[in-house]
Amino acid sequence: MTQTSHAPLAGVMGWPISHSLSPRLHSYWLKENGIDGAYVPLPVSPDNLEHALKALPKLGFRGVNLTVPHKEAAVPFLDHVSDVATRIGAVNTVFVSEDGTLSGTNTDAFGFLENLRRNAPQWSETKGPVVVLGAGGAACAVVAALLDLDVVEIRLLNRTTEKAHALAESLGGPIKIVEWSERGEALDGSTLLVNTTTLGMVGQPRLELSLAALPKSAIVYDLVYAPLETELLSAARSLGLSTVDGLGMLLYQAAPGFEGWFGVQPIVTDGLRDAVLSTP
Ligand code: ATR
């Protein structure tokens, strides 16, 4: 698609940015919808973040996604921050208003739930406890999403237990902290297991966990998507459990930004998944 001088612009700011799959994802949607627009990777160092954000209206950008290490650091530089982003303490999507002001929100909680609803529609928040592994930024979005559903109990486990306590304190609600060493037992009677840690990711250590205590109806959801079929998901599948992979969360969290910047509600399809996974 050739861009005219009026083409709407958006992009992703990160440092480094070359690893980001977002340009591929949004470019696919632009092409699919026949939109004369562009979504570009923007390498912005932490020192330049404030200036880069403030330049967006002058450069004609409709907005940007933010990725590592800018999600928390950007908050003070925005004119408005949504309730969900304030609660999570991180912004991943910025919209430039007509008057040039910047509004930030966080679509990770939405992406997490939408992916769960689409790929495990049989799961219900009322049926029993949920186990969440990890207490970093991703865990915060996942726990906030689950709390909004009024889940009966969240069993939260993290290698560094104090971080799990801090997360529970900041979000409130029915969160029970369990020691990392008890992770096998914590699965007993739970309806959903979510891995938000980096364990199992390419180049990271394995996630050592026996799934024996999980009920047969439980869902196993891994936020790791490199590799797509993690050891955790393949162990779950071999026990006959339903699984949800992390790529879907990445795709669904991108949709509200695309709709806000380009005015079309995009859809997540197998074609999109293939395009995002294909080697450039
Ligand atoms: P993200 O923003 O993706 O959540 P993060 O904030 O760096 O990334 O969080 C990484 C998570 O993986 C944390 O929960 C981390 O545990 P700690 O808080 O104890 O660091 C977890 N993690 C990373 N390496 C780990 C390991 N070797 N064993 C157990 N947990 C690990």
Short mmCIF file of C-alpha atoms and ligand atoms in Angstrom, two decimals:
data_model
loop_
_atom_site.label_atom_id
_atom_site.label_comp_id
_atom_site.label_asym_id
_atom_site.label_seq_id
_atom_site.Cartn_x
_atom_site.Cartn_y
_atom_site.Cartn_z
CA MET A 1 0.00 0.00 0.00
CA THR A 2 1.43 3.40 -0.94
CA GLN A 3 0.98 6.11 1.64
CA THR A 4 -0.33 9.54 0.67
CA SER A 5 0.57 12.65 2.65
CA HIS A 6 -2.75 12.32 4.52
CA ALA A 7 -2.17 8.70 5.51
CA PRO A 8 -2.81 8.10 9.23
CA LEU A 9 0.36 7.13 11.10
CA ALA A 10 0.93 5.00 14.19
CA GLY A 11 3.85 2.98 15.53
CA VAL A 12 5.51 1.29 18.46
CA MET A 13 8.11 2.90 20.72
CA GLY A 14 10.62 0.65 22.45
CA TRP A 15 14.34 0.31 23.12
CA PRO A 16 15.41 -1.86 21.40
CA ILE A 17 12.48 -2.28 19.02
CA SER A 18 13.67 -4.71 16.34
CA HIS A 19 12.11 -7.71 18.15
CA SER A 20 8.59 -6.26 18.13
CA LEU A 21 5.94 -8.18 16.18
CA SER A 22 3.54 -5.22 16.25
CA PRO A 23 4.59 -3.66 12.89
CA ARG A 24 3.92 -6.96 11.13
CA LEU A 25 0.58 -7.32 12.88
CA HIS A 26 -0.73 -3.81 12.18
CA SER A 27 0.63 -3.79 8.62
CA TYR A 28 -1.37 -6.97 7.96
CA TRP A 29 -4.57 -5.32 9.23
CA LEU A 30 -3.87 -2.12 7.22
CA LYS A 31 -3.48 -4.15 4.04
CA GLU A 32 -6.44 -6.43 4.79
CA ASN A 33 -8.69 -3.41 5.31
CA GLY A 34 -7.32 -1.46 2.32
CA ILE A 35 -6.31 1.45 4.58
CA ASP A 36 -3.89 4.09 3.29
CA GLY A 37 -1.86 4.25 6.50
CA ALA A 38 1.39 3.15 8.14
CA TYR A 39 2.52 1.59 11.42
CA VAL A 40 6.25 1.89 12.04
CA PRO A 41 8.83 0.72 14.60
CA LEU A 42 10.22 3.71 16.54
CA PRO A 43 13.51 3.11 18.37
CA VAL A 44 13.28 5.58 21.27
CA SER A 45 15.82 5.49 24.09
CA PRO A 46 14.59 6.09 27.67
CA ASP A 47 16.26 9.54 27.66
CA ASN A 48 14.23 10.58 24.61
CA LEU A 49 10.86 9.18 25.64
CA GLU A 50 9.29 12.44 26.82
CA HIS A 51 10.37 14.39 23.71
CA ALA A 52 9.33 11.57 21.40
CA LEU A 53 5.85 11.36 22.93
CA LYS A 54 5.38 15.13 22.87
CA ALA A 55 6.42 15.23 19.19
CA LEU A 56 3.70 12.78 18.11
CA PRO A 57 0.97 15.40 17.43
CA LYS A 58 3.43 17.59 15.48
CA LEU A 59 4.51 14.62 13.36
CA GLY A 60 0.90 13.78 12.52
CA PHE A 61 0.77 10.53 14.47
CA ARG A 62 -2.62 9.22 15.66
CA GLY A 63 -0.85 7.34 18.45
CA VAL A 64 1.58 4.61 19.40
CA ASN A 65 2.03 1.39 21.27
CA LEU A 66 4.63 1.36 24.04
CA THR A 67 6.80 -1.61 24.83
CA VAL A 68 9.80 -2.40 27.04
CA PRO A 69 11.15 -0.27 28.77
CA HIS A 70 8.55 2.53 28.33
CA LYS A 71 5.25 1.13 29.65
CA GLU A 72 5.62 2.47 33.20
CA ALA A 73 7.97 5.38 32.43
CA ALA A 74 5.54 7.04 30.01
CA VAL A 75 2.77 7.60 32.57
CA PRO A 76 3.95 11.05 33.80
CA PHE A 77 4.30 12.35 30.23
CA LEU A 78 0.65 11.77 29.26
CA ASP A 79 -2.26 14.18 29.67
CA HIS A 80 -4.81 11.48 30.56
CA VAL A 81 -4.31 7.93 31.81
CA SER A 82 -7.26 5.49 31.88
CA ASP A 83 -8.42 3.82 35.09
CA VAL A 84 -7.25 0.39 33.96
CA ALA A 85 -3.77 1.71 33.08
CA THR A 86 -3.56 3.52 36.42
CA ARG A 87 -4.48 0.32 38.23
CA ILE A 88 -1.91 -1.74 36.31
CA GLY A 89 0.64 1.08 36.53
CA ALA A 90 1.56 0.77 32.86
CA VAL A 91 0.44 2.15 29.49
CA ASN A 92 0.74 0.15 26.27
CA THR A 93 -1.47 2.24 23.94
CA VAL A 94 -1.43 6.02 23.39
CA PHE A 95 -3.99 8.04 21.43
CA VAL A 96 -3.36 11.55 20.13
CA SER A 97 -6.54 13.66 20.38
CA GLU A 98 -7.59 16.32 17.84
CA ASP A 99 -6.32 19.02 20.21
CA GLY A 100 -2.91 17.32 20.46
CA THR A 101 -3.32 15.92 23.97
CA LEU A 102 -2.07 12.40 24.73
CA SER A 103 -4.26 9.71 26.35
CA GLY A 104 -2.82 6.43 27.54
CA THR A 105 -4.51 3.13 28.29
CA ASN A 106 -3.59 -0.49 28.83
CA THR A 107 -5.14 -3.17 26.62
CA ASP A 108 -3.23 -6.16 28.02
CA ALA A 109 -6.03 -7.13 30.45
CA PHE A 110 -8.55 -6.92 27.59
CA GLY A 111 -6.27 -8.99 25.32
CA PHE A 112 -5.77 -11.62 27.99
CA LEU A 113 -9.52 -12.09 28.54
CA GLU A 114 -10.55 -11.88 24.91
CA ASN A 115 -8.06 -14.61 24.02
CA LEU A 116 -9.36 -16.76 26.88
CA ARG A 117 -13.02 -16.22 25.90
CA ARG A 118 -12.38 -17.05 22.23
CA ASN A 119 -10.20 -20.09 22.82
CA ALA A 120 -11.69 -21.58 26.00
CA PRO A 121 -15.35 -20.49 25.99
CA GLN A 122 -16.20 -23.31 28.39
CA TRP A 123 -14.19 -21.67 31.20
CA SER A 124 -16.19 -19.83 33.83
CA GLU A 125 -14.89 -17.54 36.57
CA THR A 126 -17.51 -18.87 39.00
CA LYS A 127 -16.40 -22.50 39.03
CA GLY A 128 -13.27 -22.36 41.19
CA PRO A 129 -9.84 -20.89 41.94
CA VAL A 130 -7.37 -19.68 39.33
CA VAL A 131 -3.59 -20.13 39.67
CA VAL A 132 -1.33 -17.33 38.38
CA LEU A 133 2.45 -17.87 38.17
CA GLY A 134 4.53 -14.69 38.25
CA ALA A 135 4.23 -11.19 39.70
CA GLY A 136 5.77 -8.93 37.02
CA GLY A 137 4.07 -6.50 34.63
CA ALA A 138 2.22 -9.20 32.69
CA ALA A 139 0.92 -10.79 35.90
CA CYS A 140 -0.42 -7.43 37.02
CA ALA A 141 -2.58 -7.11 33.87
CA VAL A 142 -3.75 -10.74 34.15
CA VAL A 143 -4.67 -10.44 37.83
CA ALA A 144 -6.49 -7.11 37.24
CA ALA A 145 -8.51 -8.75 34.43
CA LEU A 146 -9.42 -11.74 36.60
CA LEU A 147 -10.41 -9.52 39.53
CA ASP A 148 -12.74 -7.56 37.24
CA LEU A 149 -14.52 -10.83 36.50
CA ASP A 150 -15.06 -11.43 40.22
CA VAL A 151 -13.18 -14.75 40.23
CA VAL A 152 -13.69 -16.67 43.44
CA GLU A 153 -9.97 -16.94 44.31
CA ILE A 154 -6.60 -16.21 42.73
CA ARG A 155 -3.67 -18.27 43.98
CA LEU A 156 -0.65 -16.14 43.21
CA LEU A 157 2.84 -17.64 43.20
CA ASN A 158 6.15 -16.00 42.40
CA ARG A 159 9.78 -16.96 42.88
CA THR A 160 10.19 -13.73 44.85
CA THR A 161 7.25 -13.97 47.24
CA GLU A 162 7.48 -10.30 48.34
CA LYS A 163 6.63 -9.20 44.80
CA ALA A 164 3.49 -11.35 44.90
CA HIS A 165 2.51 -9.69 48.21
CA ALA A 166 3.12 -6.23 46.75
CA LEU A 167 0.98 -7.01 43.69
CA ALA A 168 -1.85 -8.39 45.88
CA GLU A 169 -1.70 -5.32 48.08
CA SER A 170 -1.85 -2.90 45.17
CA LEU A 171 -4.78 -4.64 43.44
CA GLY A 172 -6.74 -5.95 46.46
CA GLY A 173 -9.39 -8.70 46.15
CA PRO A 174 -9.45 -12.46 46.85
CA ILE A 175 -5.75 -13.16 46.23
CA LYS A 176 -4.05 -15.93 48.20
CA ILE A 177 -0.24 -15.94 48.11
CA VAL A 178 1.28 -19.42 47.87
CA GLU A 179 5.00 -20.23 48.11
CA TRP A 180 6.74 -20.92 44.77
CA SER A 181 7.88 -24.32 46.07
CA GLU A 182 4.21 -25.32 46.53
CA ARG A 183 3.26 -24.73 42.87
CA GLY A 184 2.37 -28.37 42.12
CA GLU A 185 -0.01 -28.60 45.08
CA ALA A 186 -1.51 -25.16 44.37
CA LEU A 187 -3.07 -26.55 41.19
CA ASP A 188 -5.41 -28.81 43.17
CA GLY A 189 -9.04 -27.98 42.32
CA SER A 190 -8.20 -24.99 40.12
CA THR A 191 -10.05 -24.20 36.88
CA LEU A 192 -7.33 -22.23 35.13
CA LEU A 193 -3.52 -22.07 35.30
CA VAL A 194 -1.83 -18.99 33.81
CA ASN A 195 1.94 -18.76 33.34
CA THR A 196 3.01 -15.10 33.21
CA THR A 197 6.66 -15.79 34.00
CA THR A 198 9.39 -15.88 31.39
CA LEU A 199 10.09 -19.54 32.21
CA GLY A 200 9.81 -21.74 29.11
CA MET A 201 10.62 -18.86 26.74
CA VAL A 202 13.41 -19.35 24.20
CA GLY A 203 16.73 -18.83 26.01
CA GLN A 204 15.14 -18.94 29.50
CA PRO A 205 15.08 -21.80 32.02
CA ARG A 206 12.33 -24.46 31.91
CA LEU A 207 9.18 -24.15 33.98
CA GLU A 208 9.41 -27.13 36.28
CA LEU A 209 5.87 -28.00 37.27
CA SER A 210 3.86 -31.20 37.60
CA LEU A 211 0.31 -30.80 36.32
CA ALA A 212 -0.90 -33.96 38.06
CA ALA A 213 -3.10 -32.09 40.56
CA LEU A 214 -5.01 -30.15 37.88
CA PRO A 215 -8.62 -31.28 37.36
CA LYS A 216 -9.32 -32.70 33.88
CA SER A 217 -11.57 -29.73 33.04
CA ALA A 218 -8.87 -27.13 33.79
CA ILE A 219 -7.48 -24.74 31.16
CA VAL A 220 -3.73 -24.13 30.83
CA TYR A 221 -2.84 -20.66 29.46
CA ASP A 222 0.79 -19.76 28.74
CA LEU A 223 1.60 -16.10 27.98
CA VAL A 224 4.92 -17.23 26.47
CA TYR A 225 4.60 -17.41 22.67
CA ALA A 226 8.22 -18.05 21.66
CA PRO A 227 8.05 -20.99 21.24
CA LEU A 228 4.34 -21.10 20.47
CA GLU A 229 4.00 -24.65 21.75
CA THR A 230 5.75 -24.39 25.11
CA GLU A 231 6.68 -27.42 27.17
CA LEU A 232 3.88 -26.42 29.57
CA LEU A 233 1.24 -26.43 26.82
CA SER A 234 2.45 -29.69 25.34
CA ALA A 235 2.43 -31.36 28.80
CA ALA A 236 -1.13 -30.07 29.33
CA ARG A 237 -2.27 -31.35 25.95
CA SER A 238 -0.80 -34.78 26.59
CA LEU A 239 -2.96 -34.94 29.74
CA GLY A 240 -6.04 -34.07 27.68
CA LEU A 241 -6.33 -30.52 29.09
CA SER A 242 -7.47 -27.54 26.99
CA THR A 243 -4.79 -24.95 26.27
CA VAL A 244 -4.54 -21.29 25.26
CA ASP A 245 -1.32 -19.87 23.80
CA GLY A 246 0.20 -16.43 24.33
CA LEU A 247 0.18 -15.27 20.71
CA GLY A 248 -3.58 -14.71 20.85
CA MET A 249 -3.18 -12.27 23.75
CA LEU A 250 -0.67 -10.25 21.69
CA LEU A 251 -3.09 -10.12 18.76
CA TYR A 252 -6.22 -9.24 20.78
CA GLN A 253 -4.47 -6.55 22.84
CA ALA A 254 -3.55 -4.79 19.58
CA ALA A 255 -7.13 -4.43 18.31
CA PRO A 256 -8.33 -1.41 20.39
CA GLY A 257 -5.29 0.63 19.30
CA PHE A 258 -5.81 -0.18 15.63
CA GLU A 259 -9.49 0.74 15.86
CA GLY A 260 -8.73 4.05 17.59
CA TRP A 261 -6.00 5.10 15.15
CA PHE A 262 -7.39 3.80 11.86
CA GLY A 263 -11.16 3.75 12.49
CA VAL A 264 -11.79 0.09 11.64
CA GLN A 265 -12.40 -2.75 14.09
CA PRO A 266 -9.86 -5.41 13.02
CA ILE A 267 -10.37 -9.15 13.37
CA VAL A 268 -8.02 -11.83 14.61
CA THR A 269 -7.81 -14.64 12.06
CA ASP A 270 -5.58 -17.62 11.29
CA GLY A 271 -4.17 -15.56 8.39
CA LEU A 272 -3.03 -12.91 10.87
CA ARG A 273 -1.44 -15.54 13.11
CA ASP A 274 0.44 -17.00 10.14
CA ALA A 275 1.60 -13.55 8.99
CA VAL A 276 2.89 -12.64 12.46
CA LEU A 277 4.67 -15.98 12.85
CA SER A 278 6.24 -16.03 9.38
CA THR A 279 9.92 -15.18 9.20
CA PRO A 280 10.40 -11.69 7.73
P1 ATR B 1 6.80 -9.23 32.40
O1 ATR B 1 6.65 -7.75 32.21
O2 ATR B 1 6.77 -10.03 31.11
O3 ATR B 1 5.86 -9.78 33.42
P2 ATR B 1 8.91 -9.17 34.35
O4 ATR B 1 8.21 -8.02 34.99
O5 ATR B 1 10.39 -9.11 34.15
O6 ATR B 1 8.31 -9.45 32.91
O7 ATR B 1 8.53 -10.50 35.17
C1 ATR B 1 9.14 -11.73 34.92
C2 ATR B 1 8.47 -12.81 35.79
O8 ATR B 1 9.11 -14.07 35.53
C3 ATR B 1 8.62 -12.56 37.29
O9 ATR B 1 7.48 -13.05 37.95
C4 ATR B 1 9.88 -13.36 37.62
O10 ATR B 1 10.00 -13.75 38.98
P3 ATR B 1 10.76 -12.79 40.05
O11 ATR B 1 9.78 -11.71 40.38
O12 ATR B 1 11.09 -13.66 41.16
O13 ATR B 1 11.98 -12.25 39.32
C5 ATR B 1 9.64 -14.59 36.76
N1 ATR B 1 10.91 -15.31 36.54
C6 ATR B 1 11.93 -14.93 35.72
N2 ATR B 1 12.92 -15.86 35.79
C7 ATR B 1 12.54 -16.80 36.69
C8 ATR B 1 13.12 -18.00 37.21
N3 ATR B 1 14.33 -18.42 36.81
N4 ATR B 1 12.40 -18.72 38.11
C9 ATR B 1 11.18 -18.32 38.53
N5 ATR B 1 10.58 -17.19 38.07
C10 ATR B 1 11.23 -16.45 37.17
#
